[in-house]
Coordinates of C-alpha atoms in Angstrom, one line a residue:
Chain A
M2 CA -23.4 22.3 59.9
K3 CA -21.6 21.0 63.2
G4 CA -20.0 17.7 63.2
F5 CA -17.7 15.6 61.3
E6 CA -18.7 13.7 58.2
L7 CA -17.1 11.9 55.3
Q8 CA -19.2 11.9 52.1
N9 CA -18.6 9.5 49.2
I10 CA -14.9 9.1 49.8
I11 CA -13.0 7.5 46.8
K12 CA -9.3 6.6 47.0
S13 CA -7.4 5.1 44.1
Y14 CA -3.7 4.3 43.6
P15 CA -2.0 3.9 40.1
D16 CA -1.1 0.3 39.5
G17 CA 0.9 0.3 36.3
D18 CA -1.3 1.2 33.8
A19 CA -4.5 0.4 35.7
E20 CA -6.0 2.1 38.7
V21 CA -6.7 0.2 42.1
Q22 CA -9.6 1.5 44.0
V23 CA -9.1 0.9 47.8
L24 CA -12.1 3.2 48.9
K25 CA -15.1 3.1 46.7
G26 CA -17.5 5.8 47.9
V27 CA -17.5 5.7 51.6
D28 CA -19.8 7.7 53.8
L29 CA -19.4 8.1 57.6
R30 CA -20.6 10.4 60.3
L31 CA -18.9 10.6 63.6
V32 CA -21.0 11.7 66.7
P33 CA -19.4 13.6 69.8
G34 CA -19.0 11.5 72.9
E35 CA -19.3 8.3 70.7
L36 CA -16.4 5.8 70.2
T37 CA -16.8 4.4 66.6
A38 CA -14.8 1.2 65.9
L39 CA -13.8 0.5 62.2
V40 CA -13.2 -3.2 61.7
G41 CA -12.5 -5.2 58.5
S42 CA -9.9 -7.7 57.2
S43 CA -6.5 -6.6 56.3
G44 CA -6.9 -4.5 52.9
S45 CA -10.4 -3.5 53.5
G46 CA -9.4 0.1 53.5
K47 CA -10.0 1.0 57.1
S48 CA -6.6 2.4 57.9
T49 CA -6.7 4.4 54.5
L50 CA -10.2 5.8 55.6
L51 CA -8.8 6.9 59.0
T52 CA -5.9 8.7 57.4
I53 CA -8.0 10.3 55.0
A54 CA -10.3 11.6 57.6
A55 CA -7.4 12.6 59.8
G56 CA -6.2 14.9 56.9
L57 CA -2.8 12.7 56.8
Q58 CA -3.6 12.0 53.0
R59 CA -5.9 13.3 50.5
A60 CA -8.9 11.4 49.2
T61 CA -9.2 11.0 45.2
E62 CA -12.8 12.2 45.5
G63 CA -15.4 13.1 48.1
R64 CA -15.9 15.5 51.0
I65 CA -14.5 15.7 54.4
L66 CA -16.7 18.1 56.4
L67 CA -15.6 19.5 59.7
D68 CA -18.4 21.9 61.0
G69 CA -19.4 22.5 57.2
R70 CA -15.9 23.1 56.1
D71 CA -14.5 20.7 53.5
L72 CA -11.0 19.6 54.4
A73 CA -10.5 18.2 50.9
K74 CA -10.6 21.7 49.6
M75 CA -8.1 23.1 52.1
S76 CA -4.4 23.8 51.7
Q77 CA -1.9 21.7 53.6
E78 CA -1.3 24.5 56.1
E79 CA -4.9 25.0 56.8
I80 CA -5.2 21.1 57.3
R81 CA -2.0 21.2 59.5
K82 CA -3.7 23.8 61.6
I83 CA -6.6 21.8 62.0
R84 CA -4.5 18.6 63.0
A85 CA -2.8 20.7 65.6
S86 CA -5.7 22.1 67.3
R87 CA -8.8 20.0 66.6
F88 CA -7.5 16.5 66.1
G89 CA -5.8 14.0 68.5
F90 CA -3.7 11.0 67.2
V91 CA -3.0 7.7 69.0
F92 CA -0.9 5.2 66.8
Q93 CA -0.2 1.6 67.2
A94 CA 3.2 2.7 68.3
A95 CA 3.4 5.4 71.0
H96 CA 5.8 7.7 68.8
L97 CA 7.0 9.7 71.6
V98 CA 9.6 12.0 71.2
P99 CA 12.8 10.3 72.6
F100 CA 14.5 13.4 74.0
L101 CA 11.4 14.8 75.8
S102 CA 10.4 13.9 79.4
V103 CA 6.6 12.9 79.8
E104 CA 5.6 16.4 80.9
E105 CA 7.6 18.1 78.0
Q106 CA 5.7 15.6 75.5
L107 CA 2.4 17.2 76.6
A108 CA 3.9 20.9 76.7
L109 CA 4.9 20.4 73.1
M110 CA 1.4 19.4 72.1
L111 CA 0.1 22.6 73.9
E112 CA 2.6 24.5 72.1
V113 CA 1.8 23.1 68.8
S114 CA -1.8 23.7 69.3
E115 CA -1.3 27.3 70.0
N116 CA -3.0 27.0 73.2
K117 CA -3.3 30.4 74.9
L118 CA -2.7 29.4 78.5
D119 CA 0.1 30.8 80.5
V120 CA 3.0 28.7 81.8
N121 CA 1.6 27.7 85.1
A122 CA -1.9 26.9 83.7
K123 CA -0.1 24.7 81.0
R124 CA 1.8 22.9 83.8
E125 CA -1.3 22.4 85.7
K126 CA -3.3 21.1 82.8
A127 CA -0.3 18.8 81.9
N128 CA -0.4 17.5 85.4
A129 CA -4.1 17.0 85.5
M130 CA -3.8 15.2 82.3
L131 CA -1.1 12.7 83.5
K132 CA -3.2 12.0 86.6
L133 CA -6.2 11.3 84.4
V134 CA -4.2 8.6 82.5
G135 CA -2.4 7.5 85.7
M136 CA 1.1 8.8 84.7
E137 CA 1.6 11.6 87.1
H138 CA 4.2 9.7 89.0
R139 CA 6.4 9.5 85.9
R140 CA 6.0 12.9 84.5
K141 CA 9.8 13.5 84.7
A142 CA 10.6 10.2 83.0
Y143 CA 11.9 9.9 79.4
P144 CA 10.3 7.5 76.9
A145 CA 13.4 4.9 77.1
S146 CA 12.3 4.2 80.7
L147 CA 8.8 3.7 80.2
S148 CA 7.0 0.2 79.5
G149 CA 4.8 -0.3 76.5
G150 CA 1.5 0.3 78.3
E151 CA 2.9 3.5 80.0
K152 CA 4.2 4.9 76.7
Q153 CA 0.7 4.5 75.2
R154 CA -0.9 6.3 78.2
V155 CA 1.5 9.2 77.7
A156 CA 0.6 9.2 73.8
I157 CA -3.1 9.1 74.9
A158 CA -2.5 12.1 77.2
R159 CA -0.6 14.0 74.5
A160 CA -3.5 13.3 71.9
I161 CA -6.1 14.8 74.1
I162 CA -4.4 17.6 76.2
H163 CA -5.5 20.3 73.7
E164 CA -9.0 19.0 74.0
P165 CA -9.4 17.9 70.4
R166 CA -12.8 17.6 68.7
L167 CA -11.7 14.3 67.0
L168 CA -9.5 11.6 68.2
F169 CA -8.1 9.1 65.7
A170 CA -6.7 5.9 67.1
D171 CA -5.2 3.3 64.7
E172 CA -4.7 0.1 66.4
P173 CA -3.6 1.7 69.8
T174 CA -3.5 -1.7 71.7
A175 CA -1.7 -3.7 69.0
S176 CA 1.4 -4.0 70.9
L177 CA 0.0 -4.5 74.4
D178 CA -1.1 -7.5 76.4
S179 CA -4.6 -8.4 77.3
K180 CA -4.5 -6.5 80.7
R181 CA -2.9 -3.5 79.4
T182 CA -5.4 -3.5 76.3
H183 CA -8.3 -3.3 78.6
E184 CA -6.8 -0.6 80.6
I185 CA -6.2 1.6 77.6
M186 CA -9.5 0.9 76.0
Q187 CA -11.2 1.9 79.2
L188 CA -9.2 5.1 79.3
I189 CA -10.0 5.9 75.5
Q190 CA -13.9 5.2 76.3
G191 CA -13.7 7.2 79.4
L192 CA -12.0 10.3 77.6
T193 CA -14.3 10.2 74.6
R194 CA -17.3 10.8 77.0
T195 CA -15.6 13.1 79.4
F196 CA -14.5 15.3 76.8
Q197 CA -17.3 14.8 74.2
M198 CA -14.9 13.8 71.4
S199 CA -15.7 11.8 68.3
T200 CA -13.5 9.1 68.4
L201 CA -12.5 6.7 65.5
L202 CA -10.9 3.6 66.2
V203 CA -9.3 1.3 63.9
T204 CA -8.9 -2.2 65.3
H205 CA -8.3 -5.7 64.4
D206 CA -8.8 -7.0 68.0
E207 CA -12.3 -8.2 69.1
E208 CA -11.5 -7.6 72.7
T209 CA -11.6 -3.9 72.0
L210 CA -15.1 -3.8 70.4
A211 CA -16.7 -4.1 73.7
Y212 CA -15.8 -0.6 74.5
A213 CA -17.2 0.8 71.1
D214 CA -20.5 2.6 71.0
R215 CA -20.7 1.7 67.2
V216 CA -19.1 -0.8 65.2
V217 CA -18.6 -0.1 61.4
T218 CA -17.3 -3.0 59.3
M219 CA -15.5 -2.5 56.0
K220 CA -14.8 -4.9 53.2
D221 CA -13.1 -4.3 49.9
G222 CA -13.3 -0.4 50.3
Q223 CA -16.8 -0.3 51.4
I224 CA -18.8 0.0 54.6
I225 CA -21.0 -3.0 54.7
L226 CA -22.4 -2.8 58.3
Chain B
M17 CA 14.2 26.4 69.0
K18 CA 13.2 25.0 72.3
L19 CA 12.8 21.5 70.7
G20 CA 16.5 21.9 69.5
W21 CA 17.9 22.7 72.7
Q22 CA 15.9 19.9 74.4
E23 CA 17.4 17.5 72.1
M24 CA 21.0 18.9 72.7
K25 CA 20.6 18.6 76.6
R26 CA 19.4 15.1 76.2
S27 CA 22.0 13.8 73.5
K28 CA 25.0 15.8 74.8
T29 CA 27.8 13.3 73.4
K30 CA 26.5 13.4 69.9
F31 CA 26.6 17.3 69.8
L32 CA 29.9 17.3 71.9
I33 CA 31.4 15.2 69.0
L34 CA 30.3 17.6 66.2
G35 CA 31.3 20.7 68.4
S36 CA 34.9 19.3 69.0
I37 CA 35.4 18.5 65.4
L38 CA 34.2 21.8 64.5
F39 CA 36.4 23.5 67.1
L40 CA 39.5 21.8 65.8
V41 CA 38.7 22.8 62.2
S42 CA 38.0 26.5 63.2
F43 CA 41.1 26.5 65.5
L44 CA 43.1 25.3 62.6
A45 CA 41.6 28.0 60.4
F46 CA 42.2 30.7 62.9
I47 CA 45.9 29.8 63.3
V48 CA 46.5 29.7 59.5
E49 CA 44.6 33.0 59.3
G50 CA 47.1 34.5 62.0
L51 CA 50.0 33.0 60.0
A52 CA 48.8 34.4 56.8
N53 CA 48.3 37.9 58.5
G54 CA 51.6 37.8 59.9
L55 CA 53.3 36.7 56.8
S56 CA 51.4 39.5 55.1
Q57 CA 52.6 41.9 57.5
D58 CA 56.1 40.6 57.4
N59 CA 56.1 41.0 53.6
S60 CA 54.4 44.5 53.3
A61 CA 54.2 46.3 56.7
L62 CA 56.2 49.3 54.8
V63 CA 53.1 49.5 52.5
K64 CA 50.3 48.6 54.7
N65 CA 51.4 51.2 57.4
L66 CA 51.2 54.1 54.8
P67 CA 47.9 55.9 54.7
N68 CA 45.2 55.3 52.4
G69 CA 46.5 56.4 48.8
H70 CA 48.0 55.3 45.5
F71 CA 51.3 54.1 44.2
Y72 CA 52.6 55.0 40.9
M73 CA 55.2 53.5 38.7
S74 CA 56.4 54.0 35.2
E75 CA 54.4 52.5 32.3
E76 CA 57.5 50.7 30.9
A77 CA 57.9 48.7 34.1
D78 CA 55.0 46.5 33.2
R79 CA 53.6 46.4 36.8
T80 CA 57.2 45.3 38.2
Y81 CA 58.2 48.0 40.6
S82 CA 61.9 46.9 40.5
F83 CA 61.9 47.8 36.8
S84 CA 60.2 51.1 37.3
S85 CA 62.1 54.4 37.1
I86 CA 60.3 57.7 37.7
K87 CA 61.9 60.5 35.5
P88 CA 63.4 63.4 37.8
Q89 CA 61.2 66.0 36.3
A90 CA 58.0 63.9 36.6
Q91 CA 58.9 63.3 40.3
A92 CA 59.6 66.9 40.9
D93 CA 56.4 68.0 39.3
A94 CA 54.4 65.6 41.4
L95 CA 56.0 66.2 44.7
N96 CA 55.6 70.2 44.0
A97 CA 52.0 69.4 43.1
H98 CA 51.2 67.3 45.9
P99 CA 53.1 68.3 49.2
D100 CA 52.2 65.3 51.1
A101 CA 53.3 62.9 48.3
I102 CA 56.6 60.8 48.6
A103 CA 59.0 59.1 46.2
L104 CA 60.5 55.7 47.1
S105 CA 62.9 53.2 46.2
I106 CA 63.3 49.8 47.5
Q107 CA 65.9 47.1 46.9
M108 CA 66.9 43.9 48.6
G109 CA 70.4 44.3 49.9
F110 CA 72.8 43.7 53.1
L111 CA 74.7 45.7 55.5
I112 CA 77.4 44.3 57.7
D113 CA 77.6 45.1 61.4
A114 CA 80.6 46.0 63.7
S115 CA 81.0 42.3 64.3
G116 CA 81.3 41.5 60.6
K117 CA 77.9 39.7 60.5
Q118 CA 76.2 40.4 57.1
R119 CA 72.4 41.2 57.6
S120 CA 69.7 41.2 55.1
F121 CA 67.7 44.4 54.5
A122 CA 65.3 46.0 52.3
L123 CA 67.0 49.2 51.6
A124 CA 64.8 52.0 51.0
A125 CA 65.3 55.6 50.1
T126 CA 62.6 58.2 50.2
E127 CA 62.3 61.9 49.2
G128 CA 59.2 64.1 50.0
A129 CA 56.9 64.4 52.8
G130 CA 57.4 62.6 56.3
L131 CA 55.4 59.5 55.8
L132 CA 58.5 57.3 56.1
P133 CA 61.5 58.2 58.2
S134 CA 64.2 60.4 56.3
V135 CA 67.8 60.5 57.1
K136 CA 70.9 62.6 56.4
R137 CA 73.9 61.3 54.4
G138 CA 75.8 58.6 56.6
E139 CA 72.8 57.9 58.7
V140 CA 70.5 54.7 58.7
V141 CA 67.0 54.2 60.4
L142 CA 66.2 50.4 60.8
D143 CA 63.2 48.5 61.5
R144 CA 62.6 48.0 65.2
S145 CA 63.2 44.3 65.0
M146 CA 66.8 44.8 64.7
E147 CA 67.0 46.1 68.2
K148 CA 66.1 42.9 69.4
E149 CA 68.9 41.4 67.3
G150 CA 71.4 43.4 69.3
I151 CA 71.8 46.5 67.0
Q152 CA 71.8 49.8 69.0
V153 CA 71.5 53.4 68.1
G154 CA 75.2 54.7 67.3
D155 CA 76.3 51.2 65.9
R156 CA 78.1 51.5 62.5
L157 CA 77.1 49.4 59.6
S158 CA 79.0 49.1 56.3
N159 CA 78.6 47.7 52.8
D160 CA 81.1 46.6 50.1
N161 CA 79.9 49.2 47.7
Y162 CA 79.9 52.0 50.2
G163 CA 83.0 54.0 51.1
G164 CA 82.3 55.0 54.7
A165 CA 80.0 53.7 57.4
L166 CA 76.4 54.2 58.1
T167 CA 75.5 55.4 61.7
V168 CA 72.3 53.8 63.3
V169 CA 70.3 56.9 64.3
G170 CA 67.1 55.5 65.2
F171 CA 64.6 52.5 64.9
A172 CA 60.9 52.7 63.2
D173 CA 58.1 50.4 64.2
S174 CA 56.7 47.8 61.8
Q175 CA 58.8 48.5 58.7
K176 CA 59.2 45.4 56.9
F177 CA 59.3 44.4 53.4
S178 CA 59.6 41.1 51.7
H179 CA 60.1 39.6 55.1
A180 CA 63.3 41.6 55.7
S181 CA 63.6 44.5 58.0
V182 CA 63.8 47.9 56.1
A183 CA 66.7 50.2 56.5
F184 CA 65.8 53.6 55.4
L185 CA 68.9 55.5 53.7
Q186 CA 69.5 58.9 52.3
A187 CA 69.1 58.9 48.4
E188 CA 72.8 59.3 47.7
D189 CA 73.9 56.7 50.1
Y190 CA 71.2 54.4 48.4
K191 CA 72.6 55.1 45.0
E192 CA 76.1 54.4 46.2
I193 CA 75.0 50.9 47.7
T194 CA 72.8 49.7 45.0
G195 CA 73.9 51.5 42.1
R196 CA 70.6 52.6 41.3
S197 CA 69.8 56.3 40.7
G198 CA 66.4 57.9 40.7
M199 CA 63.2 56.6 42.5
Q200 CA 61.1 53.6 41.5
L201 CA 57.7 54.6 42.9
L202 CA 55.6 57.8 43.8
F203 CA 53.0 57.5 46.6
L204 CA 50.2 60.1 46.8
P205 CA 48.0 59.8 50.1
G206 CA 44.2 60.3 49.6
S207 CA 41.4 58.5 47.9
D208 CA 41.8 60.2 44.6
A209 CA 44.4 58.9 42.0
P210 CA 45.1 61.9 39.7
A211 CA 46.5 60.9 36.4
L212 CA 50.3 61.5 36.2
P213 CA 51.7 61.5 32.5
G214 CA 53.7 58.3 31.7
L215 CA 52.9 56.7 35.1
V216 CA 50.4 54.1 36.0
S217 CA 48.6 54.2 39.7
F218 CA 47.8 51.4 41.8
S219 CA 45.8 51.4 45.1
K220 CA 47.9 50.0 48.1
N221 CA 46.2 46.5 47.6
G222 CA 46.6 46.6 43.8
F223 CA 50.3 47.5 44.3
L224 CA 50.9 44.5 46.8
K225 CA 49.2 42.3 44.2
T226 CA 52.0 43.2 41.7
I227 CA 54.6 41.7 44.1
P228 CA 54.8 38.1 42.9
S229 CA 55.9 36.5 46.2
Y230 CA 53.4 38.3 48.2
N231 CA 50.7 37.0 45.8
A232 CA 51.7 33.6 45.6
E233 CA 52.1 33.2 49.7
Q234 CA 48.9 34.9 50.3
L235 CA 47.0 32.9 47.7
T236 CA 48.3 29.6 49.1
L237 CA 47.4 30.4 52.7
N238 CA 43.8 31.8 51.7
M239 CA 43.4 28.7 49.8
I240 CA 43.9 26.6 53.0
I241 CA 41.7 28.9 55.1
G242 CA 39.1 28.4 52.1
F243 CA 39.2 24.7 52.1
L244 CA 39.0 24.7 56.0
A245 CA 35.8 26.6 55.8
A246 CA 34.5 24.5 53.1
I247 CA 35.4 21.3 55.0
S248 CA 33.4 22.7 58.1
G249 CA 30.4 23.2 55.8
L250 CA 30.7 19.8 54.5
L251 CA 30.9 18.4 58.1
F252 CA 27.7 20.3 59.2
G253 CA 25.9 19.1 55.9
I254 CA 27.0 15.4 56.5
F255 CA 26.5 15.4 60.2
F256 CA 23.0 17.0 60.1
Y257 CA 22.1 14.8 56.9
M258 CA 23.0 11.5 59.1
M259 CA 21.0 13.1 61.8
N260 CA 18.1 13.9 59.9
V261 CA 18.0 10.5 58.0
Q262 CA 17.9 8.9 61.5
K263 CA 15.1 11.3 62.5
M264 CA 12.7 11.0 59.5
G265 CA 10.3 8.9 61.5
L266 CA 10.4 11.6 64.5
Y267 CA 9.8 14.4 61.8
G268 CA 7.1 12.6 60.3
I269 CA 5.2 12.2 63.7
L270 CA 5.8 15.8 64.6
K271 CA 4.3 16.9 61.5
A272 CA 1.4 14.5 61.8
I273 CA 0.5 16.1 65.3
G274 CA 0.8 19.6 63.6
V275 CA 4.5 21.0 64.0
R276 CA 5.2 23.4 61.3
T277 CA 8.2 22.4 58.9
G278 CA 9.6 25.7 59.6
A279 CA 9.6 24.9 63.3
L280 CA 11.8 21.6 62.5
F281 CA 14.2 23.8 60.5
R282 CA 14.5 26.3 63.3
M283 CA 15.2 23.1 65.7
M284 CA 18.0 22.1 63.3
W285 CA 19.5 25.7 63.0
T286 CA 19.3 26.3 66.7
Q287 CA 21.4 23.1 67.0
M288 CA 23.8 24.3 64.3
A289 CA 24.2 27.9 65.8
V290 CA 24.8 26.6 69.7
I291 CA 27.4 24.2 68.3
T292 CA 29.1 26.7 65.9
V293 CA 29.0 29.6 68.4
A294 CA 30.5 27.6 71.1
A295 CA 33.1 26.1 69.1
L296 CA 34.1 29.4 67.5
L297 CA 34.1 31.2 70.8
L298 CA 36.6 28.5 72.3
S299 CA 38.8 28.6 69.2
A300 CA 38.8 32.1 68.7
A301 CA 39.8 32.6 72.5
L302 CA 42.6 29.9 72.1
S303 CA 44.0 31.3 68.8
L304 CA 44.1 34.9 70.1
L305 CA 46.0 33.4 73.1
F306 CA 48.3 31.5 70.9
G307 CA 49.8 34.9 69.5
A308 CA 51.1 35.6 73.1
F309 CA 52.9 32.1 73.3
A310 CA 53.9 31.7 69.6
P311 CA 57.5 30.9 69.3
E312 CA 59.7 34.1 68.9
G313 CA 60.2 34.9 65.2
M314 CA 56.9 33.2 64.1
P315 CA 55.0 35.8 62.1
Y316 CA 51.7 35.3 63.7
L317 CA 49.2 38.2 63.8
L318 CA 45.6 37.6 64.5
T319 CA 43.2 40.5 65.1
A320 CA 39.9 40.4 66.4
D321 CA 38.3 41.9 63.2
R322 CA 39.7 38.8 61.3
V323 CA 38.5 36.4 63.8
A324 CA 35.0 38.0 63.5
R325 CA 35.1 38.1 59.8
L326 CA 36.2 34.3 59.7
S327 CA 33.6 33.4 62.3
V328 CA 30.7 34.9 60.3
L329 CA 32.1 32.9 57.3
F330 CA 32.0 29.8 59.5
L331 CA 28.3 30.6 60.7
I332 CA 27.1 31.2 56.9
I333 CA 28.6 28.0 55.8
G334 CA 27.3 26.0 58.8
F335 CA 23.8 27.4 58.1
A336 CA 24.1 26.5 54.3
G337 CA 25.5 23.2 55.0
S338 CA 22.8 22.2 57.5
A339 CA 20.0 23.9 55.4
L340 CA 21.0 21.5 52.4
S341 CA 20.8 18.6 54.5
G342 CA 17.4 19.9 55.8
I343 CA 15.7 18.8 52.5
Q344 CA 15.1 15.5 54.3
I345 CA 13.0 17.5 56.7
K346 CA 10.8 18.7 53.9
K347 CA 10.6 15.1 52.6
A348 CA 9.5 13.6 56.0
A349 CA 5.9 12.0 55.4
P350 CA 3.7 11.8 58.3
L351 CA 1.8 8.7 57.0
Q352 CA 4.9 6.9 56.2
A353 CA 6.3 7.6 59.7
I354 CA 3.0 6.3 61.3
Q355 CA 3.1 3.1 59.3
Q356 CA 6.9 2.5 60.1
G357 CA 6.1 1.8 63.8
E358 CA 8.1 2.9 66.7
M359 CA 11.1 5.4 66.2

């Protein structure tokens, strides 16, 4: 079965002798070309759900189906390969590699995803991607010389250069001002449609919801809307 | 690998500091190695320059060659049975030159095949270092216990024992000067050590180890070299540990985007290898050059094979030191790194 689906996800943590359940049987299906925003108050479990969906931590129970294959049953190495080739990540902070130039950041991602393109094709692809995010003029720059908005644009380019099936974005505009927030959200929305990715966006910021195709609200570890 | 190199290009100062510390440590280790080898040569060139073979001394000597005495019959039997064997006696002593200056020598007498210089009565062959000290062929040397004078008939290359030049004497002259008759040692070239009645055999290295001064000297110097190698390993361990702790966030993010843990180890080992090889090349070149400019009389002998062996040791220790610190890389958690914010 094609697509990405979370089925009955439960996540519990030990708390002394007791056990705290932060996700209480969550079901969620992500659709290609659609930007799904996950909202909810702090502690509602939305970031936990995103990290489980992205294979960054394991669920206590439940199934994470990617084209019918269950990530919950895969080894760490299998999950790593999927993260490298089929998932893209944009975090609250850009998390760029400090000693790599902008174009090297993108080249690294192509290498990690074991892209079969030759050197010239990789360079062309990186340039095209930087153009798409409006950063082609800074391709030789290092992270230390970039502004917050520029860093986030590079992070987005890095997240999608290998054409992932899913883009996970955890509050990508949290550290940006209103103008930059709109720029970045327009970019994520446009790229989601252009590349037909399924994008899962965790956000606190109501301004960003206007760009979502679907808004999912969480409360106390459950989806309520 | 490429990542490691890219980081080094971007953070030159950081890696230059580690490289220069490693250069100083390895340079010091090479110099001490050169001195150890030079002193060893100065102490035992007479033994080391013999072909591969075995020494024999009497059982009663209890591993002390100066107490050993080979019975004349046993010596004759051994020399007859093994035509390339020699009998040898060594004792520290002195000879006085024409100007009346007393000079220390390792007095040696040999019998048998021509592995060592042999002389007639009244003649002496000296180590070539004495030529630099002004002694010439034809000079006459005396000793209080010797009735006549010994004529210098030649010089032999690299013949030193116990830090003294060797003086090769005829057996009767040796007996007259030292008061000792008979030979202390037998030496049989070849890889086999046939059993000889009443005698104990030692390999060349085994024989050197029976000489207390040689052992103590080499043990001390080798301990210094060992410590320097251990220090360099610790330096690597500490440096990469500190660097890895600083980079935990980066490692976590790299893991999150799919970089293999093995690739992160390779990144660190590339840096270790580049720094070590650069530091070793520079220190090896300078320490080999040091031999040419070392003060006269300093027993310094550093050979390329010793440099290569010590370099391999440094590389292995550097590899192990950085690998131990690399446990941090294994611990780096993507989730934690993401939650920590900007690196």
